[in-house]
Coordinates of C-alpha atoms in Angstrom, one line a residue:
M904 CA 56.5 -52.6 53.3
E905 CA 56.0 -56.2 51.7
L906 CA 58.1 -59.1 51.8
P907 CA 58.1 -61.8 49.4
V908 CA 57.1 -65.1 50.1
R909 CA 60.0 -67.3 51.3
E910 CA 59.7 -70.9 52.4
P911 CA 60.9 -71.1 55.8
F912 CA 63.9 -73.3 56.8
S913 CA 61.6 -75.7 58.8
E914 CA 59.8 -76.4 55.8
K915 CA 62.4 -77.3 53.8
A916 CA 63.5 -80.0 56.7
N917 CA 60.1 -81.7 56.8
K918 CA 59.8 -81.7 53.1
A919 CA 63.4 -84.0 53.5
L920 CA 62.9 -85.7 56.7
G921 CA 58.9 -86.4 56.5
I922 CA 56.6 -85.7 59.3
N923 CA 57.7 -86.2 63.1
Q924 CA 56.6 -89.8 63.6
K925 CA 54.5 -88.5 66.8
D926 CA 52.8 -86.1 65.0
S927 CA 51.4 -88.8 62.3
R928 CA 50.0 -91.0 64.6
L929 CA 48.4 -88.2 66.1
T930 CA 46.2 -87.4 62.9
L931 CA 46.1 -90.9 61.9
T932 CA 44.0 -91.6 65.5
Y933 CA 42.1 -89.1 64.5
F934 CA 41.1 -90.1 60.8
S935 CA 41.0 -93.6 62.2
V936 CA 38.3 -92.9 64.1
A937 CA 36.9 -90.7 61.5
F938 CA 36.1 -93.0 58.9
I939 CA 35.2 -95.2 61.3
A940 CA 31.9 -92.7 62.1
L941 CA 31.6 -92.1 58.4
L942 CA 30.9 -96.3 58.0
I943 CA 28.6 -96.7 60.9
G944 CA 26.7 -92.6 59.5
G945 CA 26.5 -94.2 56.0
F946 CA 25.0 -97.2 57.3
L947 CA 22.4 -94.8 58.9
G948 CA 22.1 -93.2 55.6
L949 CA 21.3 -96.3 54.1
F950 CA 18.8 -97.7 56.4
Q951 CA 17.0 -93.9 56.2
G952 CA 17.1 -94.0 52.4
L953 CA 15.4 -97.2 52.3
N954 CA 12.8 -96.5 54.8
R955 CA 11.9 -92.9 53.0
A956 CA 11.1 -95.1 49.9
G957 CA 8.8 -97.4 51.5
L958 CA 11.1 -100.0 51.2
M959 CA 12.3 -100.8 54.3
Q960 CA 10.3 -100.5 58.0
L961 CA 12.9 -100.0 60.9
P962 CA 12.5 -101.9 63.9
P963 CA 10.6 -99.9 66.8
W964 CA 13.7 -100.1 69.1
F965 CA 15.7 -98.2 66.4
D966 CA 12.9 -96.2 64.1
Y967 CA 13.6 -94.0 61.4
Y968 CA 14.6 -90.7 63.7
Q969 CA 16.8 -92.3 65.6
A970 CA 19.0 -93.3 62.5
L971 CA 18.4 -89.4 61.2
T972 CA 19.6 -88.3 64.0
G973 CA 22.9 -90.6 64.3
H974 CA 23.3 -90.3 60.7
G975 CA 23.5 -86.3 61.4
V976 CA 25.6 -86.3 64.2
L977 CA 28.3 -88.9 62.9
M978 CA 28.6 -87.3 59.4
V979 CA 27.9 -83.8 60.2
L980 CA 30.0 -83.5 63.8
V981 CA 31.9 -86.0 64.0
F982 CA 33.4 -86.9 60.7
T983 CA 33.9 -83.7 59.6
A984 CA 35.3 -82.3 63.0
L985 CA 38.0 -85.0 63.6
F986 CA 38.9 -85.2 60.2
T987 CA 39.6 -81.4 59.7
V988 CA 41.3 -81.4 63.3
G989 CA 43.3 -84.1 62.0
Y990 CA 44.2 -82.7 59.1
F991 CA 45.1 -79.3 59.8
Y992 CA 47.6 -81.2 62.9
A993 CA 48.7 -82.5 59.9
V994 CA 49.4 -79.3 58.1
L995 CA 50.7 -77.5 61.4
S996 CA 53.3 -80.2 61.9
H997 CA 55.0 -80.2 58.1
T998 CA 54.9 -76.6 57.3
L999 CA 56.2 -75.2 61.0
G1000 CA 58.2 -78.1 61.5
G1001 CA 56.6 -80.0 63.5
L1002 CA 54.4 -79.5 66.6
L1003 CA 55.3 -77.9 70.2
P1004 CA 55.0 -81.2 72.5
A1005 CA 52.3 -78.8 74.6
V1006 CA 50.7 -79.0 71.7
R1007 CA 50.7 -82.2 70.5
K1008 CA 49.4 -83.2 74.2
M1009 CA 46.6 -80.5 73.5
G1010 CA 45.3 -82.4 70.5
W1011 CA 45.5 -85.8 72.3
T1012 CA 43.5 -83.8 75.2
A1013 CA 41.2 -82.4 72.5
F1014 CA 40.9 -86.4 71.2
G1015 CA 39.7 -87.7 74.2
L1016 CA 36.8 -85.1 75.2
M1017 CA 35.7 -85.6 71.1
A1018 CA 35.7 -89.3 71.8
V1019 CA 33.9 -89.1 75.1
G1020 CA 31.0 -86.4 74.2
T1021 CA 30.5 -88.6 70.9
V1022 CA 30.5 -92.0 73.1
M1023 CA 27.7 -90.1 75.4
S1024 CA 25.9 -88.4 72.5
G1025 CA 25.8 -91.6 70.8
S1026 CA 24.5 -93.7 73.6
M1027 CA 22.0 -91.7 74.3
I1028 CA 20.7 -91.6 70.5
V1029 CA 20.6 -95.5 70.2
S1030 CA 19.1 -95.9 73.8
G1031 CA 16.1 -94.0 72.2
D1032 CA 16.5 -90.6 74.4
A1033 CA 17.6 -88.3 71.9
S1034 CA 16.1 -88.2 68.6
V1035 CA 16.2 -84.8 68.1
L1036 CA 18.0 -84.6 64.6
Y1037 CA 21.3 -83.1 64.7
T1038 CA 20.2 -79.3 65.4
F1039 CA 18.3 -80.7 68.3
Y1040 CA 16.1 -77.9 68.3
P1041 CA 13.6 -77.6 71.5
P1042 CA 10.8 -77.6 71.8
M1043 CA 11.8 -81.4 71.5
Q1044 CA 13.9 -82.4 74.1
A1045 CA 16.7 -85.0 74.7
S1046 CA 18.5 -86.7 77.8
P1047 CA 20.9 -84.0 79.3
W1048 CA 23.1 -86.4 78.8
F1049 CA 23.3 -85.6 75.0
Y1050 CA 24.2 -82.2 75.7
I1051 CA 26.6 -82.6 77.9
G1052 CA 28.3 -85.3 75.0
L1053 CA 27.9 -82.6 72.8
V1054 CA 29.8 -80.4 75.6
F1055 CA 32.5 -82.3 75.6
L1056 CA 32.7 -82.5 71.8
V1057 CA 33.1 -78.5 71.6
V1058 CA 35.2 -78.0 74.4
G1059 CA 37.4 -80.6 72.9
I1060 CA 37.4 -78.5 69.2
W1061 CA 38.3 -75.5 71.6
V1062 CA 41.2 -77.3 73.1
A1063 CA 42.2 -78.2 69.9
A1064 CA 42.0 -74.8 68.2
F1065 CA 44.0 -73.1 71.1
G1066 CA 46.7 -76.1 70.4
C1067 CA 46.3 -74.0 66.7
F1068 CA 46.9 -70.7 67.6
I1069 CA 49.7 -71.4 70.0
N1070 CA 52.1 -73.7 67.8
V1071 CA 51.3 -70.7 65.2
A1072 CA 52.6 -67.6 67.7
K1073 CA 55.6 -70.0 68.5
W1074 CA 56.5 -70.1 64.7
R1075 CA 56.0 -65.9 64.4
K1076 CA 58.0 -65.5 67.4
Q1077 CA 60.8 -67.3 66.1
N1078 CA 60.7 -66.7 62.2
R1079 CA 60.0 -62.7 62.7
G1080 CA 58.6 -60.9 58.9
Q1081 CA 57.9 -64.2 57.4
H1082 CA 54.8 -65.1 56.0
I1083 CA 52.7 -67.6 57.8
P1084 CA 53.1 -70.7 55.6
L1085 CA 50.0 -70.6 53.7
L1086 CA 48.2 -74.2 54.7
S1087 CA 48.9 -73.4 58.1
F1088 CA 47.4 -69.7 57.3
F1089 CA 44.5 -71.9 56.0
A1090 CA 44.5 -73.5 59.5
V1091 CA 44.2 -70.6 61.3
G1092 CA 41.6 -69.3 59.7
V1093 CA 39.4 -72.8 59.9
F1094 CA 39.9 -72.7 64.2
V1095 CA 39.4 -68.9 64.2
M1096 CA 35.8 -70.0 62.3
L1097 CA 35.6 -73.1 64.5
F1098 CA 36.3 -71.0 68.0
F1099 CA 34.2 -68.5 67.7
G1100 CA 31.4 -69.5 65.6
S1101 CA 30.7 -72.2 68.1
I1102 CA 30.7 -69.8 70.9
G1103 CA 26.5 -69.8 70.2
V1104 CA 25.7 -72.7 70.0
A1105 CA 27.8 -73.4 73.6
I1106 CA 25.5 -71.0 75.2
E1107 CA 22.6 -72.8 73.6
V1108 CA 23.5 -76.0 75.3
F1109 CA 24.5 -74.6 78.7
T1110 CA 20.5 -73.2 78.6
L1111 CA 19.1 -76.5 77.7
I1112 CA 20.8 -78.5 80.5
P1113 CA 19.0 -77.7 83.2
W1114 CA 15.6 -77.6 81.1
A1115 CA 16.3 -81.2 80.3
F1116 CA 17.0 -81.6 83.8
G1117 CA 14.4 -80.4 84.8
W1118 CA 15.8 -77.3 86.9
K1119 CA 13.7 -74.9 84.5
E1120 CA 10.4 -75.7 82.9
T1121 CA 10.7 -73.5 79.9
V1122 CA 13.2 -72.3 77.1
N1123 CA 13.0 -69.8 74.5
V1124 CA 12.7 -72.0 71.4
L1125 CA 13.4 -69.1 69.0
L1126 CA 16.5 -67.7 71.0
A1127 CA 17.9 -71.6 70.9
R1128 CA 17.4 -72.0 67.2
T1129 CA 18.8 -68.2 66.4
L1130 CA 21.9 -69.3 68.8
F1131 CA 22.1 -72.8 67.1
W1132 CA 22.4 -70.9 63.6
S1133 CA 24.8 -68.8 64.3
F1134 CA 26.7 -72.2 64.1
G1135 CA 25.2 -74.2 62.0
H1136 CA 25.7 -72.4 59.0
T1137 CA 29.3 -71.7 59.6
L1138 CA 29.9 -75.4 60.2
V1139 CA 29.3 -75.3 56.4
N1140 CA 31.8 -72.9 55.8
I1141 CA 34.5 -74.3 58.2
W1142 CA 34.2 -77.9 55.7
Y1143 CA 34.1 -75.2 52.4
L1144 CA 37.4 -73.8 53.6
T1145 CA 39.3 -77.0 55.0
A1146 CA 38.2 -78.1 51.1
I1147 CA 39.3 -75.4 49.4
S1148 CA 43.0 -75.2 51.2
A1149 CA 43.6 -78.6 49.3
W1150 CA 42.3 -76.5 46.2
Y1151 CA 44.6 -73.5 46.3
V1152 CA 47.5 -75.8 47.4
A1153 CA 47.8 -79.5 46.6
V1154 CA 45.4 -79.4 43.4
P1155 CA 47.9 -77.3 41.3
R1156 CA 50.9 -79.5 42.5
I1157 CA 49.4 -82.4 41.7
I1158 CA 48.8 -81.6 38.2
G1159 CA 52.2 -80.1 37.7
G1160 CA 51.2 -76.2 37.8
R1161 CA 51.7 -73.9 40.4
L1162 CA 50.0 -71.4 43.2
F1163 CA 47.1 -69.0 41.5
S1164 CA 48.3 -66.4 43.4
D1165 CA 49.0 -66.6 47.1
S1166 CA 47.7 -62.8 48.1
L1167 CA 44.1 -63.6 46.5
T1168 CA 44.8 -67.4 48.4
R1169 CA 45.1 -65.2 52.0
L1170 CA 42.3 -62.3 51.0
V1171 CA 39.4 -65.2 50.0
I1172 CA 40.4 -66.5 53.9
I1173 CA 39.9 -63.2 55.5
M1174 CA 36.6 -62.7 53.6
L1175 CA 35.3 -65.8 54.6
V1176 CA 36.2 -65.7 58.2
I1177 CA 34.8 -62.0 58.5
L1178 CA 31.9 -62.4 56.6
N1179 CA 30.7 -65.9 57.7
I1180 CA 28.7 -66.0 60.6
P1181 CA 26.0 -64.2 60.0
G1182 CA 25.0 -66.0 56.8
G1183 CA 23.4 -68.5 58.9
F1184 CA 20.5 -66.6 59.6
H1185 CA 18.9 -67.2 56.2
H1186 CA 17.3 -70.5 57.8
Q1187 CA 15.2 -68.4 60.3
I1188 CA 14.1 -66.5 57.2
I1189 CA 10.4 -67.8 57.8
D1190 CA 11.0 -67.8 61.2
P1191 CA 8.2 -65.4 63.3
G1192 CA 9.7 -63.1 65.8
F1193 CA 12.1 -61.0 63.1
S1194 CA 11.8 -58.1 61.7
Q1195 CA 11.7 -57.7 57.7
G1196 CA 14.3 -55.2 58.0
L1197 CA 16.3 -57.4 59.7
K1198 CA 15.8 -60.1 57.7
F1199 CA 16.9 -58.6 54.4
M1200 CA 19.8 -57.5 56.2
H1201 CA 20.8 -61.2 56.5
V1202 CA 20.0 -62.2 53.4
F1203 CA 22.8 -59.8 52.0
M1204 CA 25.0 -60.9 54.7
S1205 CA 24.1 -64.3 53.6
L1206 CA 24.6 -63.4 50.1
S1207 CA 27.9 -61.9 50.8
I1208 CA 30.3 -65.1 51.1
A1209 CA 29.3 -65.6 47.0
F1210 CA 32.3 -63.1 46.7
P1211 CA 34.9 -65.6 48.5
S1212 CA 33.7 -68.4 46.3
L1213 CA 33.6 -66.7 42.8
M1214 CA 36.9 -65.8 43.2
T1215 CA 38.3 -69.2 44.4
A1216 CA 36.1 -70.9 41.2
F1217 CA 38.3 -68.1 39.1
A1218 CA 41.4 -68.6 40.4
M1219 CA 40.8 -72.3 40.4
F1220 CA 40.1 -72.5 36.5
A1221 CA 42.8 -70.4 35.6
V1222 CA 45.1 -73.0 37.4
F1223 CA 44.0 -75.5 35.1
E1224 CA 44.1 -73.4 31.8
R1225 CA 47.6 -72.0 32.8
T1226 CA 48.5 -75.6 33.2
G1227 CA 47.2 -77.1 30.4
R1228 CA 48.7 -74.5 28.0
K1229 CA 52.6 -74.9 29.4
K1230 CA 51.7 -78.7 28.7
G1231 CA 50.9 -77.2 25.1
A1232 CA 46.9 -77.6 24.8
K1233 CA 45.5 -75.6 22.3
G1234 CA 41.8 -74.1 21.2
L1235 CA 39.2 -73.0 23.8
L1236 CA 38.8 -76.2 26.1
G1237 CA 42.1 -78.0 25.0
W1238 CA 43.8 -77.5 28.3
V1239 CA 40.9 -79.9 29.5
K1240 CA 42.3 -82.9 28.0
T1241 CA 45.6 -82.6 29.8
L1242 CA 44.3 -82.7 33.2
P1243 CA 45.4 -85.8 35.3
W1244 CA 41.6 -87.4 35.2
G1245 CA 43.2 -91.0 36.3
D1246 CA 44.8 -89.8 39.3
V1247 CA 42.1 -89.8 42.0
R1248 CA 44.3 -87.0 44.0
F1249 CA 43.1 -85.0 41.1
L1250 CA 39.7 -86.8 40.3
A1251 CA 38.3 -86.2 43.6
P1252 CA 38.3 -82.5 44.1
M1253 CA 38.2 -81.9 40.5
I1254 CA 34.5 -83.5 40.8
A1255 CA 33.8 -81.7 43.9
M1256 CA 34.8 -78.2 42.4
I1257 CA 32.0 -79.0 39.9
A1258 CA 29.3 -80.2 42.2
F1259 CA 29.9 -76.7 43.9
I1260 CA 28.5 -74.8 41.0
P1261 CA 25.3 -75.8 40.9
G1262 CA 25.6 -76.4 45.1
G1263 CA 26.6 -73.0 45.1
A1264 CA 23.4 -72.1 42.9
G1265 CA 21.3 -73.7 44.9
G1266 CA 22.7 -71.9 48.0
I1267 CA 21.8 -68.7 46.6
A1268 CA 18.3 -69.7 45.8
Q1269 CA 17.6 -70.7 49.5
T1270 CA 19.5 -67.4 50.9
N1271 CA 16.4 -65.4 48.7
N1272 CA 13.9 -64.4 51.0
Q1273 CA 11.1 -65.1 48.3
L1274 CA 12.9 -68.5 46.5
N1275 CA 13.1 -69.5 50.5
Q1276 CA 9.6 -69.7 50.7
V1277 CA 9.2 -72.4 48.0
V1278 CA 11.8 -74.8 49.0
H1279 CA 11.8 -74.7 53.2
N1280 CA 11.8 -77.4 55.1
S1281 CA 11.4 -79.8 52.0
L1282 CA 14.0 -82.5 51.0
W1283 CA 15.2 -80.0 48.4
V1284 CA 17.1 -78.8 51.5
T1285 CA 18.3 -81.9 52.0
G1286 CA 19.2 -82.3 48.2
H1287 CA 21.6 -79.1 48.5
F1288 CA 23.2 -80.5 51.7
H1289 CA 24.0 -83.6 50.0
L1290 CA 25.7 -81.7 46.9
T1291 CA 27.7 -79.1 48.6
V1292 CA 28.6 -81.5 52.0
G1293 CA 28.3 -84.9 50.7
T1294 CA 30.0 -84.0 47.1
T1295 CA 31.7 -81.1 47.7
V1296 CA 33.3 -81.5 50.8
M1297 CA 33.4 -85.2 51.1
L1298 CA 35.3 -85.6 48.0
T1299 CA 38.0 -83.5 48.6
F1300 CA 38.7 -85.2 52.3
F1301 CA 38.3 -88.3 50.1
G1302 CA 41.0 -87.0 47.7
I1303 CA 43.3 -85.7 50.6
A1304 CA 43.2 -88.9 51.9
Y1305 CA 44.6 -90.3 49.3
W1306 CA 47.6 -88.5 49.7
L1307 CA 47.8 -87.8 53.0
I1308 CA 47.4 -91.1 54.6
P1309 CA 50.5 -93.0 52.9
Y1310 CA 52.4 -89.6 53.2
L1311 CA 51.6 -90.2 57.4
S1312 CA 52.2 -93.3 57.1
K1313 CA 55.3 -94.0 54.9
R1314 CA 53.8 -95.8 52.3
E1315 CA 52.4 -95.7 49.0
L1316 CA 49.5 -95.1 46.7
T1317 CA 49.9 -97.8 44.4
P1318 CA 48.5 -98.1 40.4
K1319 CA 45.7 -100.3 41.6
M1320 CA 44.6 -98.7 44.9
N1321 CA 44.7 -95.1 42.4
K1322 CA 42.6 -97.0 40.2
L1323 CA 40.2 -98.3 42.8
G1324 CA 39.9 -95.1 44.5
V1325 CA 39.3 -94.0 40.8
I1326 CA 36.3 -96.3 41.1
Q1327 CA 35.4 -95.4 44.6
T1328 CA 34.7 -91.8 43.4
L1329 CA 32.9 -92.7 40.5
I1330 CA 30.4 -94.4 42.1
W1331 CA 30.0 -91.8 44.8
T1332 CA 29.7 -89.0 42.5
A1333 CA 26.6 -91.4 40.6
G1334 CA 25.3 -92.0 44.0
M1335 CA 24.8 -88.7 45.0
L1336 CA 23.8 -88.0 41.6
F1337 CA 20.7 -90.4 41.9
M1338 CA 20.2 -88.8 45.4
A1339 CA 20.6 -85.5 45.5
G1340 CA 19.1 -84.8 42.1
A1341 CA 16.0 -86.8 43.2
M1342 CA 15.8 -85.0 46.7
H1343 CA 16.1 -81.6 44.8
W1344 CA 13.2 -82.7 42.5
V1345 CA 10.9 -84.4 45.1
G1346 CA 11.4 -81.3 47.0
L1347 CA 10.3 -78.9 44.5
L1348 CA 6.9 -81.4 44.5
G1349 CA 6.5 -80.9 47.9
S1350 CA 8.2 -83.6 49.8
P1351 CA 8.9 -82.8 53.2
R1352 CA 12.2 -83.0 55.0
R1353 CA 13.1 -85.2 58.6
T1354 CA 10.0 -87.4 58.0
S1355 CA 9.7 -90.7 57.7
Y1356 CA 7.4 -93.0 54.8
S1357 CA 4.3 -92.0 54.3
T1358 CA 1.3 -91.8 51.9
Y1359 CA -0.8 -89.5 54.0
G1360 CA -3.7 -91.5 53.9
D1361 CA -3.0 -92.4 49.3
N1362 CA -3.1 -88.9 49.3
A1363 CA -2.5 -88.3 45.2
T1364 CA 0.4 -85.7 45.7
A1365 CA 2.1 -88.1 48.6
L1366 CA 2.2 -91.0 45.7
S1367 CA 3.3 -89.0 43.1
W1368 CA 6.6 -88.7 45.1
D1369 CA 7.4 -92.5 45.2
P1370 CA 9.1 -93.1 42.0
Y1371 CA 11.9 -90.1 42.7
L1372 CA 12.1 -91.8 46.5
M1373 CA 13.0 -94.9 44.4
F1374 CA 15.7 -92.8 42.6
L1375 CA 17.0 -91.6 46.1
A1376 CA 16.8 -95.3 47.6
V1377 CA 19.0 -95.8 44.4
G1378 CA 21.4 -93.4 45.5
G1379 CA 21.8 -94.6 48.9
T1380 CA 22.8 -97.7 47.8
L1381 CA 25.6 -97.1 45.6
L1382 CA 26.8 -94.5 48.4
I1383 CA 27.3 -97.5 51.0
I1384 CA 29.3 -99.4 48.3
G1385 CA 31.2 -95.9 47.9
V1386 CA 31.7 -96.1 51.9
V1387 CA 32.8 -99.2 51.9
M1388 CA 35.5 -98.8 49.4
M1389 CA 36.6 -95.9 50.8
V1390 CA 37.2 -96.9 54.6
Y1391 CA 38.9 -100.1 53.2
I1392 CA 41.1 -98.1 50.8
V1393 CA 41.9 -95.6 54.3
F1394 CA 43.0 -98.4 56.2
H1395 CA 44.7 -100.1 53.6
L1396 CA 46.8 -96.8 52.9
M1397 CA 47.7 -96.9 56.4
F1398 CA 48.3 -100.6 57.5
R1399 CA 48.9 -102.4 54.3
A1400 CA 50.7 -100.3 51.5
P1401 CA 54.2 -100.9 50.1
K1402 CA 57.0 -98.7 52.3
G1403 CA 57.8 -96.0 50.7
Q1404 CA 57.8 -92.0 50.4
T1405 CA 55.0 -89.9 49.7
E1406 CA 54.9 -86.2 49.2
F1407 CA 53.3 -83.9 51.1
P1408 CA 51.8 -81.6 47.9
I1409 CA 52.0 -77.8 48.1
A1410 CA 52.3 -76.1 45.1
E1411 CA 55.1 -73.2 44.5
P1412 CA 54.1 -69.7 43.6
E1413 CA 54.7 -68.4 40.0
P1414 CA 58.0 -66.7 39.0
N1415 CA 56.9 -63.5 38.8
A1416 CA 54.2 -63.5 41.4
G1417 CA 54.1 -60.6 43.3
P1418 CA 55.0 -59.8 46.9
T1419 CA 52.4 -60.8 49.7
P1420 CA 51.1 -57.9 51.5
K1421 CA 52.1 -57.7 54.8
W1422 CA 48.7 -56.7 56.4
T1423 CA 47.5 -60.4 55.5
E1424 CA 49.0 -61.0 58.5
R1425 CA 47.2 -58.9 61.0
W1426 CA 45.2 -61.7 62.3
G1427 CA 43.6 -59.9 65.3
L1428 CA 42.3 -56.8 62.8
W1429 CA 40.2 -59.7 60.9
I1430 CA 39.2 -60.9 64.0
V1431 CA 37.9 -57.4 65.3
L1432 CA 36.3 -57.0 62.0
M1433 CA 34.6 -60.4 62.1
I1434 CA 33.4 -59.4 65.5
A1435 CA 32.3 -55.7 64.3
V1436 CA 30.5 -57.8 61.6
V1437 CA 28.5 -60.6 64.0
S1438 CA 27.5 -57.8 66.0
M1439 CA 25.8 -55.9 63.1
G1440 CA 24.0 -59.5 62.7
Y1441 CA 23.3 -60.5 65.8
V1442 CA 23.3 -58.2 68.6
I1443 CA 19.8 -56.6 67.8
P1444 CA 17.8 -59.8 67.7
V1445 CA 19.6 -61.4 70.1
V1446 CA 18.8 -58.4 72.5
D1447 CA 15.5 -58.6 71.6
L1448 CA 14.5 -62.5 72.2
I1449 CA 16.2 -61.8 75.2
V1450 CA 14.2 -58.9 76.6
N1451 CA 11.0 -59.5 74.9
A1452 CA 11.4 -63.3 75.2
P1453 CA 8.5 -65.0 73.7
P1454 CA 6.5 -67.0 75.8
G1455 CA 8.8 -70.2 77.0
S1456 CA 8.0 -73.6 76.2
P1457 CA 7.8 -76.6 78.3
P1458 CA 9.4 -79.7 76.9
F1459 CA 7.9 -82.2 74.5
R1460 CA 9.0 -85.5 73.5
T1461 CA 7.4 -86.7 70.0
W1462 CA 8.7 -89.7 70.3

C-alpha cells in the first residue's frame, strides 16, 4: 500500500508558532561552541599554512604537529559533530512538534560529554602529549587521557543518536501510517551512520587506552588502522548526508521551487546508509597485509557510493532548471540567470554543490587502485579533503546557519548581513581555490602530507614545490578572514540582529508528485542490509588480522 505525502498537524503548528524556546537554546549552545572551535581551528590552520610555506616557524612549545593535530581534531571532529547534532535536533524539534523532555535532557547530556571530551583531548594536545594527528595512528602513542577524551566524544554522539531514535519512534507511534517528515528521515539516516560507523573506532580506542597506560606492551597496528577507517570515511559521508539534507529540502524553497521527489530523496538516504561504511577501506589500498582480491572488492564498494551522489546531482540541477523555467527562463542555460545569486542562503550551498563535482572526481581517483599509488600520502589528499569537506560541507553548513540561527533566535537576516555573508562566501571560495588547488598540484609533484616545511637539504625537487606552497599560504590567509567574518555573523545573528520571524525553509512536493512508497519506512530492514554489507567488507579482514596477527608494535614518540 502506498500513502501520499501529508504534512502532519505538528509540523503545521510549528510553522505557525515557531520552535520551542528550550529546544532552540539547546541548538544555539551547540552552535556557539561549534563556531568557537571553528575560530580556534581556523587560526591553527593558518599557522600550519604559513609554516608549510616556510614563512613562519612555530615555537618549540607549540610546534607544527601540535597545530596539525589541534586543527584536525577541532575542525574534523568537534566542529562537525557539534554542528550536525545541533542542526538535526532543531530539525527534529521543528518537524516532529518539539523534542520530548527526556530527549532534550539527552541532548544536553550529549553536549556535556562532548565538551568534556574536547577539553580532555585538547588539553593533551596543548601540553604536547598528543601530537598524533586527528587519525591518531599507532604506533605513535598519545597520552591515555587523549584517548579517554575521544571516548567521551564518541559516547556523547551515541547519546545524541539514541535521543533522535527515541523521538522519532514516539512520533511514529502517535502518527501511525504517516511517513517520517523528510528532514527527520535525514536525521535518522545520519544518526544510524554515526552510531554504527563509530563502533569500529570505539573498539580501537578501547584497545589503545591500556596500551597507552603501559598495561599492554604492544598493539596490532594494522587492525587499529582498519578499525579507524571503518569510521574515518563514514564520517565524511555523514557530513555529506547532512549537507544534502539542506540541498534537497531547504534550497528549493529558498529559490522559490519545489522538492524534486520525496521518493528519490529517501532512496538516496537509504543507499548512502547501506553502502557507506566499507567505503573507508580505500584509504588502505596500499597497506600491506590484505589480499589483492579483497582490495578490489573494496574498490567496488567505495565506487558504489558514487551512485547516490550522481542521483543527487541530477535532482538538484533538475530543481534549478524547473524553477527557472517557471520563472520564464528561455534557452539552454537561461534558468541560471533566474537563480538568486545575491541571497547567501542560496549562494553558499550552490558553490558547495559546484565544488563537489571536482571533489567527487578526485575521490574516485583516490579510490582507484592504480591512481591511488600516485597521490597516496601526498598533499593531493589534503587538497581533496579541503575541497570536499572544507568547501562542499563547510559552505553548506554556513548556508544553513544563515537561516537556522535567525529562526532559532527569533531574529532576521538583514540585507546588510546578507551582503556581508555574500562577501564572506566569496572570500572563503577564493581561499579554498588557492589552497586546495595548490595542494592538488604540488601533491602530483610529490610533496608529502603531514610534514612540516623542509627543503630536504636543498633538493631540487623539494625547492620546486615552494611556489605552490606560497599559494597555499595565500589561501590560508584568505580563509582565516572568512572564518573571522563567519564567527562574527553567527554571533550577530544570535544576539544583535533585529527581532523578527525567520522561516524554516522546507520545500513542498510538486502538485502532481506520486505517493512515497511505504517500504521506505522500513528502517529495520535497511539497518540489517547495512550490517550485511559491512560484514561482507570487514569480517574476513578483521578476523584474519586477529587470528594471523602481525607482530605487535611497542609505542613510539616521534616528537
